[in-house]
Short mmCIF file of C-alpha atoms and ligand atoms in Angstrom, two decimals:
data_model
loop_
_atom_site.label_atom_id
_atom_site.label_comp_id
_atom_site.label_asym_id
_atom_site.label_seq_id
_atom_site.Cartn_x
_atom_site.Cartn_y
_atom_site.Cartn_z
CA MET A 86 23.29 22.64 19.36
CA ASN A 87 26.08 19.83 18.86
CA PRO A 88 28.18 19.54 15.58
CA GLN A 89 26.17 16.48 14.65
CA LYS A 90 22.91 18.26 14.84
CA VAL A 91 24.21 21.20 12.93
CA LEU A 92 24.93 18.69 10.34
CA SER A 93 21.71 17.02 10.49
CA VAL A 94 19.84 20.45 10.13
CA LEU A 95 22.08 21.58 7.21
CA ILE A 96 21.07 18.22 5.19
CA ILE A 97 17.58 18.76 6.05
CA GLY A 98 17.70 22.31 4.98
CA LEU A 99 19.51 21.26 1.70
CA LEU A 100 16.76 18.16 1.21
CA SER A 101 13.74 20.95 1.53
CA LEU A 102 15.45 22.78 -1.56
CA LEU A 103 14.98 20.07 -3.68
CA PRO A 104 11.62 19.75 -5.71
CA ILE A 105 8.75 17.39 -4.29
CA GLY A 106 9.48 13.74 -5.63
CA VAL A 107 13.12 13.77 -5.97
CA VAL A 108 14.04 13.58 -2.20
CA ALA A 109 15.44 10.16 -1.25
CA GLN A 110 13.51 8.96 1.78
CA GLU A 111 15.91 6.42 3.41
CA PRO A 112 13.81 3.49 4.91
CA ALA A 113 14.32 2.54 8.66
CA PRO A 114 17.26 -0.21 9.13
CA SER A 115 14.69 -2.78 10.45
CA ASP A 116 12.40 -2.36 7.09
CA PRO A 117 13.05 -4.91 4.00
CA PRO A 118 15.13 -2.93 1.40
CA ARG A 119 13.19 -0.38 -0.72
CA ASP A 120 12.05 -1.45 -4.30
CA GLU A 121 13.51 1.28 -5.87
CA LYS A 122 11.27 1.29 -8.99
CA LEU A 123 8.14 0.94 -7.08
CA TRP A 124 9.20 3.95 -5.09
CA LYS A 125 10.05 6.00 -8.00
CA LYS A 126 6.55 5.08 -9.32
CA ALA A 127 5.07 6.11 -5.92
CA LEU A 128 6.77 9.32 -6.47
CA GLU A 129 5.46 9.81 -9.75
CA ILE A 130 2.09 9.25 -8.65
CA GLN A 131 2.21 11.68 -5.50
CA ARG A 132 3.48 14.29 -7.68
CA LYS A 133 0.54 13.98 -10.15
CA SER A 134 -2.38 13.37 -7.67
CA ILE A 135 -4.32 15.71 -5.45
CA VAL A 136 -3.46 14.70 -2.03
CA VAL A 137 -5.65 15.60 0.97
CA ASP A 138 -5.14 15.55 4.63
CA THR A 139 -8.37 16.33 6.43
CA HIS A 140 -6.91 16.48 9.89
CA ASN A 141 -3.88 18.23 10.97
CA ASP A 142 -3.49 19.65 14.49
CA VAL A 143 -0.58 22.18 14.09
CA LEU A 144 -2.94 25.21 14.34
CA SER A 145 -2.92 24.65 18.13
CA PHE A 146 1.00 25.12 18.28
CA MET A 147 0.65 28.14 15.78
CA THR A 148 -2.01 29.67 18.32
CA ASP A 149 -0.47 28.79 21.46
CA GLU A 150 3.14 29.03 20.99
CA ASN A 151 2.83 31.52 17.87
CA TYR A 152 4.68 28.76 15.92
CA ASP A 153 5.84 29.93 12.35
CA ILE A 154 4.76 27.24 10.22
CA GLY A 155 7.24 28.63 7.55
CA VAL A 156 10.28 27.85 10.02
CA SER A 157 11.59 24.22 10.06
CA SER A 158 10.49 22.32 13.07
CA VAL A 159 11.82 18.98 12.40
CA GLY A 160 12.22 16.98 15.61
CA LYS A 161 9.68 19.26 17.32
CA TYR A 162 6.48 19.47 15.31
CA HIS A 163 4.99 16.89 12.59
CA THR A 164 4.35 19.85 10.08
CA ASP A 165 6.18 22.65 8.41
CA ILE A 166 5.78 24.11 4.89
CA ALA A 167 9.04 22.56 3.67
CA ARG A 168 7.99 19.00 4.79
CA MET A 169 4.09 19.71 3.41
CA ARG A 170 5.85 20.07 0.14
CA GLU A 171 8.03 17.23 0.51
CA GLY A 172 5.03 14.97 1.28
CA GLY A 173 3.46 16.10 -1.90
CA LEU A 174 0.48 17.52 -0.10
CA THR A 175 -2.22 19.28 -2.10
CA ALA A 176 -4.85 20.22 0.54
CA GLU A 177 -4.69 20.57 4.28
CA PHE A 178 -7.25 21.09 6.79
CA PHE A 179 -6.29 22.92 9.42
CA SER A 180 -7.92 21.76 12.65
CA VAL A 181 -9.63 24.47 14.63
CA TYR A 182 -9.76 22.24 17.84
CA ILE A 183 -11.70 23.69 20.61
CA ASP A 184 -10.78 21.89 24.04
CA ARG A 185 -13.71 20.66 26.01
CA SER A 186 -12.63 22.92 28.99
CA TYR A 187 -13.99 26.12 26.86
CA ALA A 188 -17.30 24.22 26.90
CA LYS A 189 -17.33 24.39 30.47
CA ASP A 190 -15.65 27.84 31.11
CA GLY A 191 -16.95 29.72 28.28
CA GLY A 192 -15.16 31.05 25.25
CA SER A 193 -15.48 28.52 22.77
CA ALA A 194 -16.46 30.67 19.84
CA ARG A 195 -13.91 33.27 20.65
CA ARG A 196 -11.33 30.70 20.61
CA ALA A 197 -12.17 29.38 17.26
CA LEU A 198 -12.25 32.80 15.98
CA ASP A 199 -8.56 33.58 17.10
CA MET A 200 -7.53 30.28 15.74
CA ILE A 201 -8.96 31.08 12.10
CA ASP A 202 -6.96 34.34 12.37
CA TYR A 203 -3.98 32.46 12.61
CA VAL A 204 -4.83 30.30 9.48
CA TYR A 205 -5.56 33.69 7.35
CA ARG A 206 -2.21 35.19 8.73
CA ALA A 207 -0.06 32.12 7.99
CA VAL A 208 -1.48 31.98 4.37
CA GLU A 209 -0.88 35.77 4.03
CA LYS A 210 2.61 35.52 5.10
CA TYR A 211 3.35 32.92 2.68
CA PRO A 212 1.19 33.43 -0.49
CA ASN A 213 3.65 31.42 -2.72
CA ASP A 214 3.11 28.42 -0.62
CA PHE A 215 -0.64 28.55 0.52
CA MET A 216 -3.87 29.41 -1.07
CA MET A 217 -6.96 29.93 1.14
CA SER A 218 -9.44 27.60 -0.13
CA TYR A 219 -13.09 27.13 0.34
CA SER A 220 -14.09 24.63 -2.41
CA THR A 221 -13.25 21.61 -4.73
CA ALA A 222 -12.49 24.10 -7.71
CA ASP A 223 -9.97 25.98 -5.27
CA ILE A 224 -8.23 22.94 -4.28
CA ARG A 225 -7.65 22.17 -7.94
CA ARG A 226 -6.58 25.43 -8.55
CA ALA A 227 -4.17 25.32 -5.74
CA LYS A 228 -2.78 22.17 -7.42
CA LYS A 229 -2.18 24.06 -10.66
CA GLN A 230 -0.36 26.92 -9.12
CA LYS A 231 1.77 24.51 -7.11
CA LYS A 232 0.53 25.82 -3.98
CA ILE A 233 -0.90 24.09 -0.79
CA ALA A 234 -4.72 24.73 -0.25
CA ALA A 235 -5.41 25.70 3.10
CA LEU A 236 -8.70 24.85 4.57
CA MET A 237 -10.31 24.60 7.90
CA GLY A 238 -12.33 22.16 9.95
CA ILE A 239 -13.77 22.85 13.39
CA GLU A 240 -13.28 20.12 15.76
CA GLY A 241 -15.67 20.04 18.79
CA GLY A 242 -19.40 21.29 17.88
CA HIS A 243 -19.62 23.28 21.46
CA ALA A 244 -17.69 25.93 19.12
CA ILE A 245 -21.01 27.30 17.66
CA GLU A 246 -22.23 27.72 21.63
CA ASP A 247 -25.38 26.18 20.34
CA SER A 248 -26.05 28.99 17.61
CA LEU A 249 -26.84 28.10 14.09
CA MET A 250 -25.96 31.90 13.60
CA ALA A 251 -22.49 31.35 14.89
CA LEU A 252 -22.59 28.12 12.46
CA ARG A 253 -23.36 30.37 9.77
CA ASP A 254 -20.71 32.82 10.53
CA PHE A 255 -17.80 30.17 10.80
CA TYR A 256 -18.97 29.00 7.13
CA ARG A 257 -18.77 32.67 6.15
CA LEU A 258 -15.09 32.77 7.58
CA GLY A 259 -14.18 29.65 5.44
CA VAL A 260 -14.72 26.41 7.96
CA ARG A 261 -15.68 23.81 5.59
CA TYR A 262 -16.39 20.84 8.07
CA MET A 263 -17.17 20.60 11.69
CA THR A 264 -16.37 17.53 13.94
CA LEU A 265 -19.90 17.40 15.76
CA THR A 266 -18.23 16.62 19.17
CA HIS A 267 -14.58 16.06 20.67
CA ASN A 268 -14.29 13.49 23.26
CA ASN A 269 -17.29 15.47 25.41
CA THR A 270 -20.91 15.28 24.99
CA ASN A 271 -22.07 18.53 24.01
CA ASN A 272 -25.51 19.95 24.48
CA TRP A 273 -26.85 18.55 21.45
CA ALA A 274 -24.84 15.37 20.43
CA ASP A 275 -23.23 12.26 22.04
CA SER A 276 -19.54 11.81 22.01
CA CYS A 277 -17.67 8.44 21.74
CA CYS A 278 -15.78 9.07 25.22
CA ASP A 279 -18.54 10.65 27.48
CA THR A 280 -21.90 10.03 29.00
CA ALA A 281 -24.38 9.76 26.33
CA LYS A 282 -27.17 12.60 27.38
CA HIS A 283 -29.23 12.60 23.87
CA ASN A 284 -29.55 8.97 22.60
CA GLY A 285 -27.10 10.35 19.54
CA LEU A 286 -28.12 13.64 18.10
CA SER A 287 -30.85 15.94 19.93
CA ASP A 288 -33.64 17.60 17.74
CA PHE A 289 -31.20 20.81 17.61
CA GLY A 290 -28.37 18.63 16.64
CA LYS A 291 -30.32 17.15 13.89
CA ASP A 292 -31.02 20.90 12.86
CA VAL A 293 -27.42 21.56 12.99
CA VAL A 294 -26.83 18.88 10.60
CA ARG A 295 -29.53 20.05 8.38
CA GLU A 296 -28.03 23.47 8.31
CA MET A 297 -24.40 22.43 7.60
CA ASN A 298 -26.12 20.62 4.55
CA ARG A 299 -27.73 23.58 3.60
CA LEU A 300 -24.57 25.55 3.86
CA GLY A 301 -22.34 23.24 1.95
CA MET A 302 -20.29 22.43 5.18
CA LEU A 303 -19.51 18.74 5.78
CA VAL A 304 -20.48 16.93 8.72
CA ASP A 305 -17.66 15.33 10.23
CA VAL A 306 -18.48 12.04 12.71
CA SER A 307 -14.90 11.42 13.91
CA HIS A 308 -15.28 11.36 17.91
CA VAL A 309 -19.20 11.06 18.00
CA SER A 310 -20.84 7.80 19.43
CA ASP A 311 -21.98 5.12 17.33
CA LYS A 312 -25.64 6.37 17.82
CA THR A 313 -24.93 9.80 16.99
CA MET A 314 -23.13 8.57 13.87
CA SER A 315 -26.09 6.69 12.84
CA ASP A 316 -28.39 9.38 13.55
CA VAL A 317 -26.12 11.85 11.20
CA LEU A 318 -26.09 9.06 8.47
CA ASP A 319 -30.10 9.02 8.93
CA VAL A 320 -30.39 12.97 8.68
CA SER A 321 -27.73 14.00 6.39
CA THR A 322 -28.77 14.73 2.55
CA ALA A 323 -25.12 15.05 1.94
CA PRO A 324 -21.92 12.69 2.00
CA VAL A 325 -20.59 12.63 5.46
CA ILE A 326 -16.87 12.37 6.48
CA ALA A 327 -14.83 10.87 9.36
CA SER A 328 -12.03 13.31 9.08
CA HIS A 329 -9.51 11.20 11.38
CA SER A 330 -11.15 7.67 12.19
CA SER A 331 -10.11 4.33 11.79
CA ALA A 332 -11.46 0.61 11.80
CA ARG A 333 -12.62 -0.76 15.17
CA ALA A 334 -12.42 -4.26 13.82
CA LEU A 335 -8.81 -3.74 13.96
CA GLY A 336 -8.13 -1.08 16.61
CA ASP A 337 -10.81 -1.76 19.48
CA ARG A 338 -11.45 2.00 20.57
CA PRO A 339 -14.75 3.74 20.99
CA ARG A 340 -13.66 6.39 18.65
CA ASN A 341 -13.06 4.02 15.69
CA ILE A 342 -15.53 3.00 13.50
CA PRO A 343 -17.34 -0.41 13.37
CA ASP A 344 -18.07 -2.30 10.46
CA ASP A 345 -21.88 -1.84 10.34
CA LEU A 346 -21.40 1.88 10.36
CA LEU A 347 -18.47 1.62 7.92
CA ARG A 348 -20.91 0.08 5.48
CA ARG A 349 -23.40 2.82 5.59
CA PHE A 350 -20.65 5.25 4.24
CA THR A 351 -21.21 3.30 0.93
CA ALA A 352 -24.66 4.26 0.38
CA ASN A 353 -24.25 7.71 1.91
CA GLY A 354 -21.43 8.63 -0.61
CA GLY A 355 -19.26 9.88 2.37
CA VAL A 356 -15.43 9.01 3.05
CA VAL A 357 -13.50 7.77 6.10
CA MET A 358 -10.20 9.21 6.51
CA VAL A 359 -7.85 6.89 8.30
CA ASN A 360 -6.16 8.26 11.56
CA PHE A 361 -2.35 7.13 11.95
CA TYR A 362 -2.10 7.31 15.51
CA PRO A 363 -0.73 3.85 17.06
CA GLY A 364 -2.68 4.19 19.97
CA PHE A 365 -5.96 3.96 17.93
CA ILE A 366 -4.95 1.68 15.06
CA ASP A 367 -2.64 -0.98 16.81
CA ALA A 368 -4.09 -3.96 18.91
CA LYS A 369 -0.82 -4.56 20.36
CA VAL A 370 -0.17 -0.70 21.33
CA ILE A 371 -3.93 -0.32 22.44
CA ALA A 372 -3.22 -3.31 25.04
CA ALA A 373 -0.15 -1.94 26.39
CA SER A 374 -1.68 1.48 26.58
CA ARG A 375 -4.63 -0.08 28.65
CA ALA A 376 -1.91 -2.04 30.80
CA ARG A 377 0.16 1.49 31.09
CA ASP A 378 -3.14 3.22 32.41
CA GLU A 379 -3.56 0.57 35.12
CA ARG A 380 -0.09 0.73 36.06
CA LEU A 381 0.09 4.55 36.25
CA LYS A 382 -3.31 4.93 37.83
CA PRO A 383 -2.10 5.94 41.34
CA GLN A 384 0.11 8.78 39.66
CA THR A 385 -2.75 10.05 37.36
CA ASP A 386 -5.32 10.14 40.24
CA ALA A 387 -3.01 12.13 42.23
CA LEU A 388 -2.42 14.57 39.31
CA LYS A 389 -6.03 14.86 38.49
CA GLN A 390 -6.25 15.67 42.34
CA GLN A 391 -3.41 18.24 42.32
CA TYR A 392 -4.56 20.05 39.00
CA LYS A 393 -8.36 19.64 39.19
CA ASP A 394 -8.71 23.26 38.52
CA ASP A 395 -6.21 23.64 35.88
CA PRO A 396 -7.22 21.21 32.82
CA ARG A 397 -4.40 22.41 30.50
CA LYS A 398 -1.74 22.13 33.40
CA LEU A 399 -3.43 18.53 34.02
CA GLU A 400 -2.90 17.71 30.22
CA GLU A 401 0.49 18.96 30.22
CA GLU A 402 1.71 16.71 33.25
CA THR A 403 -0.28 13.66 31.93
CA ASN A 404 1.65 13.91 28.69
CA LYS A 405 5.08 14.19 30.56
CA LEU A 406 4.31 11.16 32.63
CA HIS A 407 3.11 9.19 29.37
CA ALA A 408 6.35 10.28 27.67
CA ALA A 409 8.28 8.89 30.57
CA ASN A 410 6.46 5.56 30.16
CA PRO A 411 6.38 5.18 26.36
CA LEU A 412 4.43 2.53 24.42
CA PRO A 413 5.88 0.07 21.88
CA LYS A 414 6.19 1.21 18.27
CA ALA A 415 3.66 0.31 15.74
CA PRO A 416 4.87 -0.96 12.38
CA LEU A 417 3.81 0.91 8.96
CA SER A 418 1.84 -2.37 8.03
CA VAL A 419 -0.73 -2.00 10.86
CA LEU A 420 -1.73 1.39 9.33
CA MET A 421 -1.98 -0.05 5.91
CA ASP A 422 -4.19 -2.95 7.31
CA HIS A 423 -6.81 0.26 8.20
CA PHE A 424 -6.79 1.31 4.49
CA ASP A 425 -7.40 -2.10 3.18
CA HIS A 426 -9.84 -2.99 5.92
CA ILE A 427 -12.16 0.28 4.96
CA ALA A 428 -11.47 -0.32 1.21
CA LYS A 429 -12.96 -3.73 1.84
CA VAL A 430 -15.92 -3.01 4.04
CA ALA A 431 -17.12 0.35 2.81
CA GLY A 432 -15.42 0.29 -0.55
CA VAL A 433 -12.24 1.80 -2.06
CA ASP A 434 -14.26 4.77 -2.92
CA HIS A 435 -14.93 5.52 0.65
CA VAL A 436 -11.50 5.88 2.33
CA GLY A 437 -8.91 8.64 2.73
CA ILE A 438 -6.09 10.25 4.71
CA GLY A 439 -6.95 11.89 8.03
CA SER A 440 -3.28 11.91 9.60
CA ASP A 441 -3.87 13.55 12.89
CA PHE A 442 -0.50 14.84 12.59
CA ASP A 443 0.48 17.27 15.64
CA GLY A 444 -2.44 16.13 17.49
CA VAL A 445 -0.82 12.63 18.69
CA PRO A 446 2.43 11.86 20.66
CA SER A 447 3.78 9.18 18.19
CA LEU A 448 3.14 7.61 14.73
CA PRO A 449 4.01 4.39 13.17
CA VAL A 450 7.60 3.71 11.88
CA GLY A 451 8.24 4.93 8.55
CA ILE A 452 5.67 7.90 8.67
CA GLU A 453 7.00 10.22 11.46
CA ASP A 454 5.90 13.30 9.95
CA ILE A 455 4.04 14.98 6.86
CA SER A 456 6.87 14.64 4.50
CA LYS A 457 6.32 10.97 4.79
CA LEU A 458 3.15 10.67 3.07
CA PRO A 459 4.67 9.05 -0.33
CA VAL A 460 5.17 5.99 1.67
CA ILE A 461 1.25 5.46 1.84
CA THR A 462 1.28 5.79 -2.36
CA TYR A 463 4.22 3.26 -2.08
CA GLU A 464 2.78 0.73 0.39
CA LEU A 465 -0.51 0.79 -1.54
CA LEU A 466 1.61 -0.25 -4.69
CA LYS A 467 3.15 -2.81 -2.91
CA ARG A 468 -0.42 -4.20 -1.99
CA GLY A 469 -1.55 -4.19 -5.58
CA TYR A 470 -3.60 -1.04 -5.55
CA SER A 471 -4.10 0.56 -9.14
CA GLU A 472 -3.09 4.00 -9.86
CA ARG A 473 -6.53 5.10 -10.26
CA ASP A 474 -7.77 3.53 -6.63
CA ILE A 475 -4.50 5.15 -5.20
CA ARG A 476 -5.36 8.53 -6.54
CA LYS A 477 -8.94 8.00 -5.23
CA ILE A 478 -7.37 7.62 -1.57
CA LEU A 479 -5.00 10.35 -1.79
CA GLY A 480 -7.83 12.66 -2.38
CA GLU A 481 -10.29 12.04 -5.26
CA ASN A 482 -12.74 10.40 -2.91
CA PHE A 483 -12.75 13.62 -0.63
CA LEU A 484 -13.14 15.70 -3.85
CA ARG A 485 -16.21 13.57 -5.02
CA ALA A 486 -17.78 13.78 -1.23
CA PHE A 487 -16.93 17.56 -1.26
CA ALA A 488 -18.40 18.24 -4.51
CA GLN A 489 -21.56 16.36 -3.81
CA ALA A 490 -22.19 18.55 -0.54
CA GLU A 491 -21.60 21.54 -2.68
CA ARG A 492 -24.32 20.65 -4.92
CA VAL A 493 -26.56 19.37 -2.21
CA SER A 494 -26.08 23.04 -0.63
CA GLN A 495 -27.09 24.54 -4.35
CA THR A 496 -30.39 22.51 -4.26
CA MET A 497 -31.51 23.71 -0.70
CA SER A 498 -33.60 26.50 0.61
CA LYS A 499 -31.74 29.69 0.92
CA THR A 500 -34.37 31.08 3.20
CA ILE A 501 -33.91 31.51 6.91
CA SER A 502 -36.67 32.42 9.26
CA ALA A 503 -36.52 35.83 11.10
CA ASP A 504 -35.57 34.06 14.28
CA GLY A 505 -32.49 32.64 12.75
CA SER A 506 -33.99 29.09 12.31
CA VAL A 507 -33.94 27.43 9.07
CA LYS A 508 -36.89 26.47 7.10
CA ARG A 509 -36.50 22.61 6.20
CA ILE A 510 -37.77 22.82 2.88
CA ARG A 511 -35.97 21.87 -0.21
CA GLN A 512 -36.34 23.85 -3.62
ZN1 ZN B 746 -9.58 14.28 17.29
#
């Protein structure tokens, strides 16, 4: 470690000792000067509000690299406890991300169980910082106790290995949402980014959604195909979430949500949580990414051939190739445009935060890690949003949808057939 780095680590260490809201975050040199009065107001709102992030992938590093979230990882990961506190975060959904390779090779449910254990052990290790949380009431309690509510969402419905029994067990272990697919079509739901096999949701896929409604587990439509999303919105009696998706009108990627489906969140009462990744949200970065894919095709084809039996090594090598060929940076304004767009099309009651921190290789300028979350509040103030609307976006919209899902669950039958299937009768 060179002396300059030692100094910066010292400064970061000292800053992390300060209470939330007083840390002065310096604007990037290219930004217009910060309005200090407005920034102070943003920090005040952040401190008072329930701030929920519905998608963070740091759990993959905790599981694979035994990363201790209580140790500073500035410059390496986007998330550690000190920076979660600095960002004014109330509730984090740790993503129990199950790679598609498990669907092929087996072991999806086991992988999910292992990852869930890592969340519990992190919460046990840091009881003054984290509170294991399962409900809206728990999130509000964590806020009062000045702790971070730790929640879990499974990413990739293949985790349940086509078993409603496993789905129920994951609920019992505390999982409170499930992303029906990742970028792979599974045995019952089509993904955004794979061959469609079911014309959306299969009959069993519809049973999965109904059972999630009955349990009070939120249905997450990030990564699913448009038809799957439409089917979910037809079938679900509870509000639906997109835990980390943005607007396709501004970022033309199949995993983003088109306006006609955004509008359906209004009637459903659900919430679309904006994903921060430049490669999903910025039209210029998306175009540069497509050009890069074209340019690097010979190399990527060679890697695919070389590591055809080792998907993890393939991903690692592809990431290295991409790191050596970086994409242009995205300004913060592009991210804020997605909040604006979804608030305009679906309504301000239907937008929230789904960062994708530690699941993406880069972030817009000014929001490089979880400590920078107050810049969202600041930028919303700058764009003229009221404090009430900002608090909705920061977390109250999500809490409203989650509370409604809890109520729907309470009204549904508790009866399960002897064969483990669900009787579709509402009480
Ligand atoms: Zn994802």
